Every structure is written in structure tokens, then in C-alpha cells.
CSV table of C-alpha atoms in Angstrom, one decimal:
chain,number,residue,atom,x,y,z
A,1,MET,CA,0.0,0.0,0.0
A,2,GLU,CA,1.2,3.5,-0.9
A,3,THR,CA,1.9,6.0,1.8
A,4,PRO,CA,-0.8,8.7,1.6
A,5,ASN,CA,0.2,11.8,-0.2
A,6,HIS,CA,-2.2,14.7,0.1
A,7,THR,CA,-0.3,17.3,-1.9
A,8,HIS,CA,-2.9,17.2,-4.8
A,9,ASP,CA,-5.7,18.0,-2.4
A,10,GLN,CA,-8.1,15.6,-4.1
A,11,HIS,CA,-11.4,15.4,-2.1
A,12,PHE,CA,-14.0,12.8,-3.1
A,13,LEU,CA,-17.6,12.9,-1.7
A,14,LEU,CA,-19.0,9.4,-1.4
A,15,CYS,CA,-22.8,9.2,-1.2
A,16,PRO,CA,-24.2,5.7,-0.6
A,17,PHE,CA,-27.8,4.7,-0.7
A,18,MET,CA,-29.0,3.9,2.8
A,19,GLU,CA,-29.2,0.1,2.6
A,20,GLN,CA,-26.5,-2.3,4.0
A,21,GLY,CA,-25.7,-3.9,0.7
A,22,HIS,CA,-25.0,-0.4,-0.7
A,23,MET,CA,-23.3,1.0,2.4
A,24,ILE,CA,-20.8,-1.7,3.1
A,25,PRO,CA,-18.9,-1.6,-0.3
A,26,MET,CA,-18.9,2.2,-0.2
A,27,VAL,CA,-17.1,2.1,3.2
A,28,ASP,CA,-14.5,-0.2,1.7
A,29,MET,CA,-14.2,2.1,-1.3
A,30,ALA,CA,-13.8,5.1,0.9
A,31,ILE,CA,-10.9,3.4,2.7
A,32,LEU,CA,-9.3,2.4,-0.7
A,33,PHE,CA,-9.4,6.0,-1.9
A,34,ALA,CA,-8.0,7.3,1.4
A,35,GLN,CA,-5.2,4.8,1.2
A,36,ARG,CA,-4.2,6.4,-2.1
A,37,GLY,CA,-4.0,9.9,-0.5
A,38,VAL,CA,-7.5,11.2,-1.5
A,39,TYR,CA,-9.4,13.1,1.1
A,40,VAL,CA,-12.8,11.3,1.5
A,41,SER,CA,-16.1,12.6,3.0
A,42,PHE,CA,-18.5,9.7,3.6
A,43,ILE,CA,-22.0,11.3,3.4
A,44,THR,CA,-24.8,9.6,5.4
A,45,THR,CA,-27.3,9.9,8.2
A,46,PRO,CA,-27.0,9.3,12.0
A,47,LEU,CA,-28.4,5.8,12.1
A,48,ASN,CA,-26.2,4.7,9.2
A,49,ALA,CA,-23.2,6.5,10.6
A,50,SER,CA,-23.5,4.6,13.8
A,51,ARG,CA,-23.2,1.4,11.8
A,52,VAL,CA,-20.1,2.3,9.9
A,53,CYS,CA,-18.5,4.6,12.4
A,54,PRO,CA,-16.0,2.0,13.9
A,55,ALA,CA,-14.5,1.2,10.5
A,56,ILE,CA,-14.3,4.8,9.4
A,57,GLU,CA,-12.8,6.0,12.7
A,58,ARG,CA,-10.3,3.2,12.8
A,59,ALA,CA,-9.1,4.1,9.3
A,60,SER,CA,-9.0,7.8,10.3
A,61,ARG,CA,-7.4,7.6,13.7
A,62,CYS,CA,-5.4,4.4,13.7
A,63,ALA,CA,-4.2,4.4,10.1
A,64,ASN,CA,-4.1,8.2,9.9
A,65,LEU,CA,-6.1,8.2,6.7
A,66,PRO,CA,-7.8,11.4,5.4
A,67,ILE,CA,-11.4,10.1,5.8
A,68,ARG,CA,-14.4,11.4,7.8
A,69,LEU,CA,-18.1,10.8,8.3
A,70,VAL,CA,-20.5,13.6,7.5
A,71,GLU,CA,-23.9,13.1,9.1
A,72,LEU,CA,-27.0,14.7,7.6
A,73,ARG,CA,-30.3,14.5,9.5
A,74,PHE,CA,-32.7,12.2,7.6
A,75,PRO,CA,-36.0,14.1,7.3
A,76,CYS,CA,-38.2,11.2,8.6
A,77,VAL,CA,-41.0,13.4,9.8
A,78,GLU,CA,-41.1,15.6,6.6
A,79,ALA,CA,-41.3,12.3,4.6
A,80,GLY,CA,-44.1,10.9,6.7
A,81,LEU,CA,-42.0,8.3,8.5
A,82,PRO,CA,-41.3,7.6,12.2
A,83,GLU,CA,-38.0,8.8,13.5
A,84,GLY,CA,-35.2,6.4,12.9
A,85,TYR,CA,-36.4,5.0,9.6
A,86,GLU,CA,-33.2,5.8,7.9
A,87,ASN,CA,-32.3,2.5,6.2
A,88,VAL,CA,-34.2,0.2,4.0
A,89,ASP,CA,-33.7,-2.7,6.4
A,90,VAL,CA,-35.7,-1.0,9.1
A,91,LEU,CA,-38.7,-0.3,6.9
A,92,PRO,CA,-41.9,-2.4,7.1
A,93,PRO,CA,-42.0,-4.8,4.1
A,94,SER,CA,-44.6,-2.8,2.1
A,95,LEU,CA,-44.5,-0.1,-0.7
A,96,ASP,CA,-45.9,2.9,1.1
A,97,PRO,CA,-43.0,3.4,3.6
A,98,PHE,CA,-40.6,2.5,0.8
A,99,LYS,CA,-42.0,5.4,-1.3
A,100,ARG,CA,-41.9,7.8,1.7
A,101,PHE,CA,-38.3,6.7,2.2
A,102,PHE,CA,-37.4,7.9,-1.3
A,103,GLU,CA,-39.2,11.2,-0.6
A,104,GLY,CA,-36.9,11.6,2.3
A,105,ILE,CA,-33.9,10.9,0.2
A,106,LYS,CA,-34.8,13.8,-2.2
A,107,LEU,CA,-34.8,16.2,0.8
A,108,LEU,CA,-31.1,15.5,1.6
A,109,LYS,CA,-29.8,17.6,-1.2
A,110,GLU,CA,-30.2,21.0,0.5
A,111,PRO,CA,-28.5,19.9,3.8
A,112,LEU,CA,-25.5,18.6,1.8
A,113,GLU,CA,-25.2,21.8,-0.1
A,114,GLN,CA,-25.4,23.8,3.1
A,115,PHE,CA,-22.7,21.7,4.7
A,116,LEU,CA,-20.4,22.0,1.8
A,117,SER,CA,-20.8,25.8,1.7
A,118,ALA,CA,-19.6,26.0,5.3
A,119,ASP,CA,-17.0,23.2,5.3
A,120,ARG,CA,-13.5,24.4,6.1
A,121,ASP,CA,-12.0,21.1,7.4
A,122,PHE,CA,-11.2,19.5,4.0
A,123,PRO,CA,-10.2,21.0,0.7
A,124,PRO,CA,-13.1,21.8,-1.7
A,125,PRO,CA,-14.6,18.7,-3.3
A,126,THR,CA,-13.1,17.6,-6.6
A,127,CYS,CA,-15.4,14.6,-7.3
A,128,VAL,CA,-18.7,13.0,-6.4
A,129,VAL,CA,-19.1,9.2,-6.4
A,130,SER,CA,-22.7,8.4,-5.8
A,131,ASP,CA,-25.3,5.6,-5.8
A,132,PHE,CA,-27.8,6.0,-8.6
A,133,MET,CA,-30.5,6.0,-5.9
A,134,LEU,CA,-29.4,9.5,-5.0
A,135,PRO,CA,-29.7,11.1,-8.5
A,136,TRP,CA,-29.7,14.7,-7.2
A,137,THR,CA,-26.0,14.3,-6.4
A,138,LEU,CA,-25.3,14.9,-10.1
A,139,ASP,CA,-26.8,18.4,-9.7
A,140,VAL,CA,-24.6,19.0,-6.6
A,141,ALA,CA,-21.5,18.0,-8.7
A,142,ARG,CA,-22.5,20.2,-11.6
A,143,GLY,CA,-23.1,23.1,-9.2
A,144,LEU,CA,-19.5,22.6,-7.9
A,145,GLY,CA,-18.0,22.2,-11.4
A,146,ILE,CA,-16.7,18.7,-10.6
A,147,PRO,CA,-17.1,15.3,-12.1
A,148,SER,CA,-19.7,12.8,-10.9
A,149,TYR,CA,-19.5,9.0,-11.1
A,150,SER,CA,-22.3,6.5,-10.7
A,151,LEU,CA,-22.1,3.2,-8.9
A,152,ILE,CA,-25.0,1.3,-10.6
A,153,VAL,CA,-25.4,0.3,-14.2
A,154,MET,CA,-29.1,0.1,-15.3
A,155,GLU,CA,-29.5,2.2,-18.5
A,156,SER,CA,-28.2,-0.6,-20.7
A,157,VAL,CA,-31.1,-2.9,-19.7
A,158,ARG,CA,-33.6,-0.1,-20.4
A,159,ARG,CA,-32.0,0.9,-23.6
A,160,TYR,CA,-32.4,-2.6,-25.0
A,161,GLY,CA,-36.1,-2.5,-24.2
A,162,LEU,CA,-35.9,-5.5,-21.9
A,163,TRP,CA,-37.7,-3.7,-19.1
A,164,ASP,CA,-40.8,-3.1,-21.2
A,165,ALA,CA,-42.7,-6.2,-20.1
A,166,ALA,CA,-40.4,-7.4,-17.3
A,167,ASN,CA,-43.4,-7.7,-14.9
A,168,GLY,CA,-46.2,-8.2,-17.5
A,169,PRO,CA,-47.7,-10.9,-19.6
A,170,GLU,CA,-44.3,-11.4,-21.4
A,171,LYS,CA,-42.4,-12.2,-18.2
A,172,ASP,CA,-41.9,-15.8,-19.2
A,173,THR,CA,-40.5,-14.9,-22.6
A,174,MET,CA,-36.8,-15.9,-23.0
A,175,VAL,CA,-34.5,-13.1,-23.9
A,176,THR,CA,-30.8,-12.7,-24.6
A,177,MET,CA,-28.9,-9.5,-23.8
A,178,PRO,CA,-27.6,-8.1,-27.2
A,179,ASP,CA,-24.0,-7.3,-27.8
A,180,MET,CA,-22.7,-9.0,-24.7
A,181,PRO,CA,-19.4,-10.9,-24.8
A,182,CYS,CA,-21.0,-14.1,-23.7
A,183,GLN,CA,-24.6,-15.1,-24.4
A,184,PHE,CA,-27.1,-16.7,-22.1
A,185,GLU,CA,-30.9,-16.8,-22.0
A,186,MET,CA,-33.1,-15.9,-19.2
A,187,LYS,CA,-36.8,-15.1,-18.7
A,188,LYS,CA,-37.6,-11.4,-19.1
A,189,GLY,CA,-39.4,-11.6,-15.7
A,190,LEU,CA,-36.1,-12.4,-14.0
A,191,LEU,CA,-34.5,-9.2,-15.1
A,192,PRO,CA,-34.3,-6.3,-12.5
A,193,ILE,CA,-37.9,-5.0,-12.2
A,194,PRO,CA,-37.9,-1.2,-12.7
A,195,LEU,CA,-38.7,1.2,-9.9
A,196,SER,CA,-41.7,2.4,-11.8
A,197,CYS,CA,-43.4,-0.9,-10.9
A,198,ALA,CA,-43.2,0.3,-7.3
A,199,GLY,CA,-44.8,3.7,-8.1
A,200,LEU,CA,-41.5,5.5,-8.4
A,201,ALA,CA,-41.5,6.3,-12.1
A,202,ASP,CA,-40.3,9.9,-11.6
A,203,PHE,CA,-37.5,8.8,-9.4
A,204,GLU,CA,-36.4,6.1,-11.8
A,205,GLY,CA,-36.3,8.7,-14.6
A,206,GLY,CA,-34.0,10.9,-12.6
A,207,ALA,CA,-31.8,7.9,-11.7
A,208,VAL,CA,-31.5,6.9,-15.4
A,209,LYS,CA,-30.7,10.5,-16.4
A,210,ALA,CA,-28.0,10.7,-13.6
A,211,GLU,CA,-26.3,7.6,-15.0
A,212,VAL,CA,-26.4,8.8,-18.6
A,213,ASP,CA,-25.2,12.3,-17.7
A,214,SER,CA,-22.5,11.2,-15.3
A,215,ASP,CA,-18.8,11.2,-16.2
A,216,GLY,CA,-18.6,7.5,-15.9
A,217,VAL,CA,-19.3,4.5,-13.6
A,218,VAL,CA,-17.2,3.0,-10.8
A,219,ILE,CA,-17.7,-0.7,-10.6
A,220,ASN,CA,-17.1,-3.1,-7.7
A,221,SER,CA,-15.5,-5.7,-9.9
A,222,PHE,CA,-12.1,-6.5,-11.6
A,223,ASP,CA,-11.0,-6.7,-15.2
A,224,GLU,CA,-10.1,-10.4,-15.1
A,225,LEU,CA,-13.7,-11.1,-14.2
A,226,GLU,CA,-15.6,-8.6,-16.3
A,227,ALA,CA,-13.3,-6.6,-18.6
A,228,LYS,CA,-15.3,-7.7,-21.7
A,229,PHE,CA,-18.6,-6.7,-20.1
A,230,THR,CA,-17.1,-3.3,-19.1
A,231,GLU,CA,-15.9,-2.7,-22.7
A,232,ALA,CA,-19.4,-3.6,-24.0
A,233,TYR,CA,-21.0,-1.1,-21.6
A,234,GLU,CA,-18.5,1.6,-22.6
A,235,LYS,CA,-19.2,1.0,-26.3
A,236,LEU,CA,-23.0,1.1,-25.7
A,237,MET,CA,-23.0,4.2,-23.5
A,238,GLY,CA,-20.0,6.1,-24.8
A,239,ASN,CA,-18.8,6.6,-21.3
A,240,LYS,CA,-15.9,5.5,-19.1
A,241,ALA,CA,-16.2,2.6,-16.7
A,242,TYR,CA,-13.6,1.7,-14.0
A,243,ASN,CA,-13.3,-1.7,-12.4
A,244,ILE,CA,-11.6,-1.0,-9.1
A,245,GLY,CA,-12.7,-3.9,-6.8
A,246,PRO,CA,-13.4,-6.2,-5.2
A,247,PHE,CA,-13.8,-3.7,-2.4
A,248,SER,CA,-14.1,-6.4,0.3
A,249,LEU,CA,-10.4,-7.2,-0.3
A,250,CYS,CA,-9.5,-3.7,0.9
A,251,GLU,CA,-6.2,-3.8,2.8
A,252,GLY,CA,-6.8,-2.8,6.4
A,253,GLY,CA,-10.6,-3.1,6.2
A,254,VAL,CA,-12.3,-4.3,9.4
A,255,GLN,CA,-14.8,-6.9,8.3
A,256,ALA,CA,-16.5,-7.1,11.7
A,257,GLU,CA,-17.1,-3.4,11.7
A,258,ARG,CA,-18.7,-3.0,8.3
A,259,GLY,CA,-22.3,-3.4,9.3
A,260,ASN,CA,-24.6,-3.9,12.3
A,261,ARG,CA,-23.6,-5.6,15.5
A,262,SER,CA,-23.6,-9.4,15.4
A,263,SER,CA,-25.1,-11.7,18.1
A,264,ILE,CA,-21.7,-13.5,18.1
A,265,ASP,CA,-18.1,-12.3,18.5
A,266,GLN,CA,-16.0,-12.8,15.4
A,267,ASP,CA,-13.3,-14.6,17.4
A,268,LYS,CA,-15.9,-17.0,18.8
A,269,CYS,CA,-17.2,-17.6,15.4
A,270,LEU,CA,-13.7,-18.3,14.0
A,271,SER,CA,-12.9,-20.5,16.9
A,272,TRP,CA,-16.0,-22.6,16.1
A,273,LEU,CA,-14.9,-22.9,12.5
A,274,ASP,CA,-11.3,-23.9,13.7
A,275,SER,CA,-12.8,-27.0,15.2
A,276,HIS,CA,-14.0,-28.3,11.8
A,277,GLU,CA,-12.4,-30.1,8.9
A,278,PRO,CA,-11.4,-28.1,5.8
A,279,GLY,CA,-14.3,-27.7,3.3
A,280,SER,CA,-16.9,-29.4,5.6
A,281,VAL,CA,-19.1,-26.4,6.7
A,282,VAL,CA,-22.1,-25.1,4.9
A,283,TYR,CA,-22.6,-21.3,5.2
A,284,VAL,CA,-26.2,-20.1,4.8
A,285,SER,CA,-27.0,-16.4,4.4
A,286,PHE,CA,-29.6,-14.6,2.3
A,287,GLY,CA,-28.5,-11.0,2.8
A,288,SER,CA,-30.0,-8.1,4.7
A,289,LEU,CA,-33.4,-7.7,2.9
A,290,THR,CA,-34.6,-11.2,2.1
A,291,LEU,CA,-37.5,-12.3,4.4
A,292,LEU,CA,-37.8,-16.1,4.7
A,293,ARG,CA,-41.1,-17.6,5.5
A,294,LEU,CA,-41.1,-20.0,8.4
A,295,GLU,CA,-42.3,-22.7,6.0
A,296,GLN,CA,-39.2,-22.1,3.8
A,297,ALA,CA,-36.8,-22.0,6.8
A,298,MET,CA,-38.2,-25.4,7.9
A,299,GLU,CA,-37.5,-26.9,4.5
A,300,ILE,CA,-33.9,-25.5,4.6
A,301,GLY,CA,-33.4,-26.8,8.1
A,302,GLU,CA,-34.6,-30.3,7.2
A,303,ALA,CA,-32.3,-30.4,4.2
A,304,MET,CA,-29.3,-29.3,6.3
A,305,LYS,CA,-30.1,-31.9,9.0
A,306,ALA,CA,-30.4,-34.7,6.4
A,307,SER,CA,-27.0,-33.7,4.9
A,308,ARG,CA,-25.3,-34.3,8.3
A,309,ARG,CA,-23.0,-31.4,7.7
A,310,PRO,CA,-21.9,-28.7,10.1
A,311,VAL,CA,-23.8,-25.4,9.4
A,312,VAL,CA,-23.4,-21.7,10.0
A,313,TRP,CA,-26.8,-20.2,9.5
A,314,VAL,CA,-27.3,-16.4,9.6
A,315,VAL,CA,-30.9,-15.3,10.5
A,316,LYS,CA,-31.6,-11.7,9.8
A,317,GLN,CA,-33.4,-9.4,12.2
A,318,ARG,CA,-35.8,-6.6,11.1
A,319,LYS,CA,-37.4,-3.8,13.0
A,320,GLU,CA,-40.7,-4.5,11.3
A,321,GLY,CA,-41.9,-7.7,9.7
A,322,SER,CA,-40.3,-9.5,12.6
A,323,SER,CA,-38.3,-12.6,12.1
A,324,GLU,CA,-38.6,-13.7,15.7
A,325,GLU,CA,-40.6,-16.8,14.8
A,326,ILE,CA,-37.9,-18.0,12.4
A,327,GLU,CA,-35.1,-17.1,14.8
A,328,SER,CA,-36.8,-19.1,17.6
A,329,TRP,CA,-37.4,-22.1,15.3
A,330,VAL,CA,-33.9,-22.2,13.8
A,331,SER,CA,-32.3,-21.9,17.3
A,332,ARG,CA,-34.5,-24.7,18.7
A,333,PHE,CA,-34.1,-26.9,15.6
A,334,GLY,CA,-30.3,-26.5,15.7
A,335,GLU,CA,-30.0,-27.7,19.3
A,336,GLY,CA,-28.0,-31.0,19.4
A,337,LEU,CA,-26.8,-30.5,15.8
A,338,ASP,CA,-23.4,-29.3,14.8
A,339,TRP,CA,-24.8,-25.8,13.9
A,340,LEU,CA,-23.8,-22.3,14.7
A,341,VAL,CA,-26.8,-20.0,14.4
A,342,ILE,CA,-26.1,-16.2,14.1
A,343,VAL,CA,-29.0,-13.9,14.7
A,344,GLY,CA,-28.4,-10.5,13.1
A,345,TRP,CA,-25.3,-9.4,11.4
A,346,ALA,CA,-22.4,-11.8,10.7
A,347,PRO,CA,-18.7,-11.2,9.8
A,348,GLN,CA,-19.3,-12.8,6.4
A,349,VAL,CA,-16.0,-12.1,4.8
A,350,ALA,CA,-14.1,-13.7,7.7
A,351,ILE,CA,-16.5,-16.7,7.7
A,352,LEU,CA,-16.2,-17.3,3.9
A,353,SER,CA,-12.4,-16.9,4.1
A,354,HIS,CA,-12.1,-19.7,6.7
A,355,LYS,CA,-10.7,-23.0,5.3
A,356,ALA,CA,-13.5,-24.9,7.0
A,357,VAL,CA,-16.2,-23.4,4.8
A,358,GLY,CA,-16.9,-25.6,1.7
A,359,GLY,CA,-20.2,-24.2,0.4
A,360,PHE,CA,-22.2,-21.0,0.4
A,361,ILE,CA,-26.0,-20.9,0.1
A,362,THR,CA,-26.5,-17.4,-1.1
A,363,HIS,CA,-29.2,-15.0,-2.5
A,364,CYS,CA,-26.7,-13.9,-5.1
A,365,GLY,CA,-26.6,-10.2,-4.1
A,366,TRP,CA,-23.5,-8.7,-5.7
A,367,ASN,CA,-21.6,-8.2,-2.5
A,368,SER,CA,-22.2,-11.8,-1.4
A,369,THR,CA,-21.4,-13.1,-4.9
A,370,LEU,CA,-18.1,-11.3,-5.0
A,371,GLU,CA,-17.2,-12.3,-1.4
A,372,GLY,CA,-17.9,-15.9,-2.2
A,373,LEU,CA,-15.7,-15.7,-5.4
A,374,CYS,CA,-12.9,-14.0,-3.6
A,375,ALA,CA,-12.9,-16.6,-0.9
A,376,GLY,CA,-12.9,-19.4,-3.5
A,377,VAL,CA,-16.1,-21.0,-2.1
A,378,PRO,CA,-18.6,-22.8,-4.5
A,379,MET,CA,-22.1,-21.5,-4.2
A,380,LEU,CA,-25.6,-22.9,-4.1
A,381,THR,CA,-27.5,-20.0,-5.8
A,382,TRP,CA,-30.9,-18.9,-4.5
A,383,PRO,CA,-31.8,-15.5,-6.0
A,384,HIS,CA,-34.9,-13.5,-5.0
A,385,PHE,CA,-35.1,-10.2,-6.8
A,386,TRP,CA,-33.5,-7.2,-8.5
A,387,GLU,CA,-30.2,-8.2,-10.2
A,388,GLN,CA,-29.7,-11.4,-8.3
A,389,PHE,CA,-30.9,-13.7,-11.2
A,390,VAL,CA,-28.4,-12.1,-13.6
A,391,ASN,CA,-25.6,-12.7,-11.0
A,392,GLU,CA,-26.7,-16.3,-10.7
A,393,ARG,CA,-26.2,-16.7,-14.5
A,394,LEU,CA,-22.7,-15.4,-14.1
A,395,VAL,CA,-21.9,-17.8,-11.3
A,396,VAL,CA,-23.5,-20.9,-12.7
A,397,GLU,CA,-23.4,-20.6,-16.5
A,398,VAL,CA,-20.4,-18.3,-17.2
A,399,LEU,CA,-17.9,-19.0,-14.4
A,400,LYS,CA,-19.4,-22.5,-13.7
A,401,VAL,CA,-18.6,-22.3,-9.9
A,402,GLY,CA,-22.2,-22.7,-8.6
A,403,VAL,CA,-25.3,-24.8,-8.6
A,404,ARG,CA,-28.9,-23.5,-9.0
A,405,VAL,CA,-31.4,-24.5,-6.4
A,406,GLY,CA,-34.0,-23.9,-9.1
A,407,VAL,CA,-35.9,-20.7,-8.3
A,408,GLU,CA,-37.8,-19.5,-11.4
A,409,ASP,CA,-39.7,-16.4,-10.2
A,410,GLN,CA,-38.8,-13.2,-8.5
A,411,THR,CA,-40.3,-12.7,-5.1
A,412,GLU,CA,-42.3,-9.7,-3.9
A,413,TRP,CA,-40.9,-8.0,-0.9
A,414,GLY,CA,-41.8,-10.2,2.1
A,415,GLU,CA,-43.0,-13.1,-0.2
A,416,GLU,CA,-41.3,-16.2,-1.2
A,417,VAL,CA,-41.7,-19.3,-3.4
A,418,VAL,CA,-41.1,-22.3,-1.2
A,419,VAL,CA,-38.3,-24.7,-2.4
A,420,GLY,CA,-38.7,-28.2,-1.0
A,421,ARG,CA,-36.1,-30.0,1.1
A,422,GLU,CA,-35.5,-32.6,-1.6
A,423,GLU,CA,-34.5,-30.0,-4.2
A,424,ILE,CA,-32.3,-28.2,-1.7
A,425,GLY,CA,-30.6,-31.5,-0.7
A,426,VAL,CA,-29.8,-32.5,-4.2
A,427,ALA,CA,-28.3,-29.1,-5.0
A,428,LEU,CA,-26.4,-29.1,-1.7
A,429,GLU,CA,-24.8,-32.4,-2.4
A,430,ARG,CA,-23.6,-31.2,-5.8
A,431,VAL,CA,-22.0,-28.2,-4.2
A,432,MET,CA,-20.4,-30.0,-1.3
A,433,GLY,CA,-19.8,-33.5,-2.8
A,434,GLY,CA,-16.7,-34.9,-4.4
A,435,GLY,CA,-16.3,-36.4,-7.8
A,436,GLU,CA,-15.0,-34.8,-11.0
A,437,GLU,CA,-17.7,-32.2,-11.3
A,438,GLY,CA,-17.3,-31.0,-7.7
A,439,GLU,CA,-13.5,-30.9,-7.9
A,440,GLU,CA,-13.6,-28.9,-11.1
A,441,ARG,CA,-16.0,-26.4,-9.6
A,442,ARG,CA,-13.8,-25.9,-6.6
A,443,ARG,CA,-10.7,-25.5,-8.8
A,444,LYS,CA,-12.4,-22.8,-10.9
A,445,VAL,CA,-13.6,-20.8,-8.0
A,446,ARG,CA,-10.2,-20.9,-6.3
A,447,GLU,CA,-8.7,-19.6,-9.5
A,448,VAL,CA,-11.2,-16.7,-9.6
A,449,GLY,CA,-10.4,-15.9,-6.0
A,450,GLU,CA,-6.7,-15.7,-6.8
A,451,MET,CA,-7.3,-13.5,-9.7
A,452,ALA,CA,-9.3,-11.1,-7.5
A,453,LYS,CA,-6.5,-10.9,-5.0
A,454,ARG,CA,-3.9,-10.1,-7.7
A,455,ALA,CA,-6.2,-7.4,-9.1
A,456,MET,CA,-6.1,-5.5,-5.8
A,457,GLU,CA,-2.4,-5.7,-5.3
A,458,VAL,CA,-0.1,-2.8,-6.2
A,459,GLY,CA,0.2,-2.9,-10.0
A,460,GLY,CA,-2.9,-5.1,-10.3
A,461,SER,CA,-5.7,-4.3,-12.7
A,462,SER,CA,-7.9,-2.7,-10.1
A,463,TYR,CA,-5.1,-0.7,-8.6
A,464,VAL,CA,-4.2,0.6,-12.0
A,465,ASN,CA,-7.8,1.5,-12.8
A,466,MET,CA,-8.1,3.4,-9.5
A,467,THR,CA,-4.9,5.3,-10.5
A,468,ARG,CA,-6.5,6.1,-13.8
A,469,LEU,CA,-9.7,7.3,-12.1
A,470,ILE,CA,-7.8,9.6,-9.8
A,471,GLU,CA,-5.8,11.0,-12.7
A,472,ASP,CA,-8.9,11.6,-14.7
A,473,VAL,CA,-10.4,13.6,-11.9
A,474,LYS,CA,-7.3,15.7,-11.7
A,475,GLY,CA,-7.4,16.3,-15.4
A,476,TYR,CA,-11.1,17.2,-15.2
A,477,VAL,CA,-10.5,19.8,-12.5
A,478,LYS,CA,-7.6,21.3,-14.5
A,479,GLU,CA,-9.7,21.6,-17.6
A,480,GLU,CA,-12.6,23.2,-15.7
A,481,SER,CA,-10.1,25.7,-14.2
A,482,VAL,CA,-8.9,26.7,-17.6
A,483,VAL,CA,-12.5,27.3,-18.8
A,484,VAL,CA,-13.2,29.5,-15.8
A,485,GLU,CA,-10.0,31.5,-16.1
A,486,ASN,CA,-10.6,32.2,-19.8
A,487,GLY,CA,-14.4,32.7,-19.6
A,488,PRO,CA,-16.3,36.0,-19.8
């Protein structure tokens, strides 16, 4: 890692969407930029700041990195929400509070502008890196005369017209994404469902415009995995794309401090794993938003019990739409079995990286997908919504490092199609079992993991791409300065 050099006074504003799957990689990205000598302001709200504060403060104080948290009050009352509803994972699983939450997001623009006008602690901002769920940040960047980069790619799906009937009568129609470097078919209804289907058409329009008008996209991936896809996106959009991940491999990152508090100490968890044979443990986690039904949890439990394998099962908690019934059942069912049940947040990267873990039952969120690949762990893929079915195709059909459980429909928020214990058991044995197929899958995923690590090393592809991004920002600022100096 380079010694930070602040002589260029680069100052990036990082603006994540308030959901754990979006917050966590942005924390890692903030640390990566700060390690390269860039001043970083991480913009969020009090509840979310409390979750990421340990990692940010450790980087700032212990590693002496130029990084800080900036807390903006989330306008819950103004948006018609109870106080404290500042993250998607605390919202009730229904559309009305979800819509109100987005109304609150819109109201954060003015507080950020007020903060920036009075800020004297860091140099003036030179770049904004923002989630597409905060499209107004593009206006903030343009008002400051600095570049803006998006974190989510969605316009290519819309531009190909694949959203037109994603949730309509044509949802079972098989489609192929044009102009992609590798071709695979999937049902139109398994593509990401547009926000307009949730009554957020105006917001979606702003998000699409922000991506199109931004100066490029920053991607939590690496060239060895997706260079050809990145090139196809650049050709389609006429814009720059930078693969600078996987962020979870950030040197100096503190995995236990990247999210909520866990019900188990990381050392205790690793000690439990230490007592098991290499490749013997099944790790089960469906991310921070998926709500399992009790009936589905029971089918998973019976399949795990029948496999006679040690299990680490993460059961998520939610403020509303309580998962207490599932928590209670899983804890009782696991008594007497070689299981470790974690209620709440889990140190996932540390768990996946442990040699005892031999398989990962995952919802195929991008963070979990990358973390499984980086750890070299084969996956049993169980997507639910948004981009997860596309990620499944990458894992199973392109990389050939996973096995599908067989889900064929997206779930509504809080709903789920129940997969039976027999199907789960068959897929699990393919992931965990031996034989030529299983060994080849493990070999391939280990190879991907090694490529990911090399990409993040000094001189690796992601390291070089981050250098290119920083240099492009410097060049943009210089060009803007010339325009101002020679203008009327």
C-alpha cells in the first residue's frame, strides 16, 4: 500500500444509498481512496453513521487516513416516516413506507449543499461518487463544477427495451442481452424490475438520467472477471467505466465493523470454525433484505439436517416484519446439531475466508457473490429479486462455480416461493460433494479468487484502474479551471 500523499488535495464525496448492501462496499471504497492519498467525505445519516463509524474511525485515527463521516439528519417526519427509519432494512415490508423513504432521500440535497458551503476542514470537493438511488448528487456535482460518477449500471437494460414487459404478460419470454461478450438466455421476468413498478417512475427517470449524464461508472469488480462486459458497456453508453474492486479485499478493512452488530463475537465464530475439517461447513445467508417464510426456513433446516454437515446459518433481524418466529425455530431446531446460528449481522468475509467453509447458500446479491468468489467458495445459488438472477447466471453458466437451487420467479418484498427439502438437498450435495464435477467447480472458484486478490495488489488491474480514475479527476479539474479563467 502506498503512503498517503495529500499534496494534490483531491477530495471525493462518497454518497451511498441507505441500505446495507450499498453502504458496506462504499465504506471499503472510501478506505481504498483514502489509502491512495485522497481526502474522503462519507455522506450519510445518524443511524447509518452509527453502523459504519467503527470502520471509518479506525481508518482515520489508527491508520491516519484522510477520511471522515459527514452526518446529515434524515427528514423522517417531513417524509411521513417515524424517526429512525433511515435505512431500507428497518422499513416495514410494504410499498408505502418505501415510497416515503425515497421522498426523504430527495430532501437530503439541500442539507448537503449547506454543509459544503460552510465546510473548512477539508479542501473543496473535486469529485462525487454516488449511488444511482441519489440522483440529485449529479446536480450537486455540476453546481460545484466537478465530475460525478455513478455506482450502478441500469441504463443498458432499459436501452435494449428489456424492461418493457419485465413484470407483464411477457415475463416468461426468454431473452438474450444483445452485444454481450457471452450469451445466455433468461426469462424477461427475472431481469431487474424497474422502480416504476413500485410507483417510483419519476425517481427512476431521474436515476437513469443521472447515470447517462454522469462522467462514468465506478464498478465493484475487476478486469479479469468482467473486462469484456465493461468494454461492451462503454461502447454502448459512450462513457468510461472503472473496475476498481473487489472492495471487500480492501487492505486494512475491518470486516466485523462494516455493518450492524452481530449476536456473536467474530473470534468466537472463527474458533468454532477452527474445530471443523477443511471444506466441511455449509454457510447459509440470504442478505439483509430477504425475508424467509417459516415454511421455507423449515425446508432448509430439514435439508441441512439430512446432509449431516456442520452449518453456519445467519438469520436476519428486522425492525418491522419481525423474524422472531424464524429465529426461535432455527435456534430450537439446531439444538443438538453441529450448527452455529447467528441472529443478526455476521462477519461474512471472515467466515467465507475460513478454510472450514466448503459451500455457500446465497441469495446472489452482488456483495455476497463477490465475497464468495474472492474466498474461493462454491455457491448454491438462490436469487430472490433485482439483479440477483443475472448474478446467478454469471456464477452458474459463465464461471461454472455454482449450482442452482432452481428458483424460477422473482419474489415480492416479504413473499417467497417455497423450495422443497429434496431439491435443496440435491443441489447441496452437488456443491459439497466430491467427484470430478465438484472438484472442477472448486478448482475454478479458487482460480477466480486468486485473480481477484492479484487485481487488488499494487500494479494489479484494479489498482491501475483506480490510479486512472484519480488522474482523470485531476485532469477534469484542471480543464474546468482553464475554462473558468478564460471565460467571460
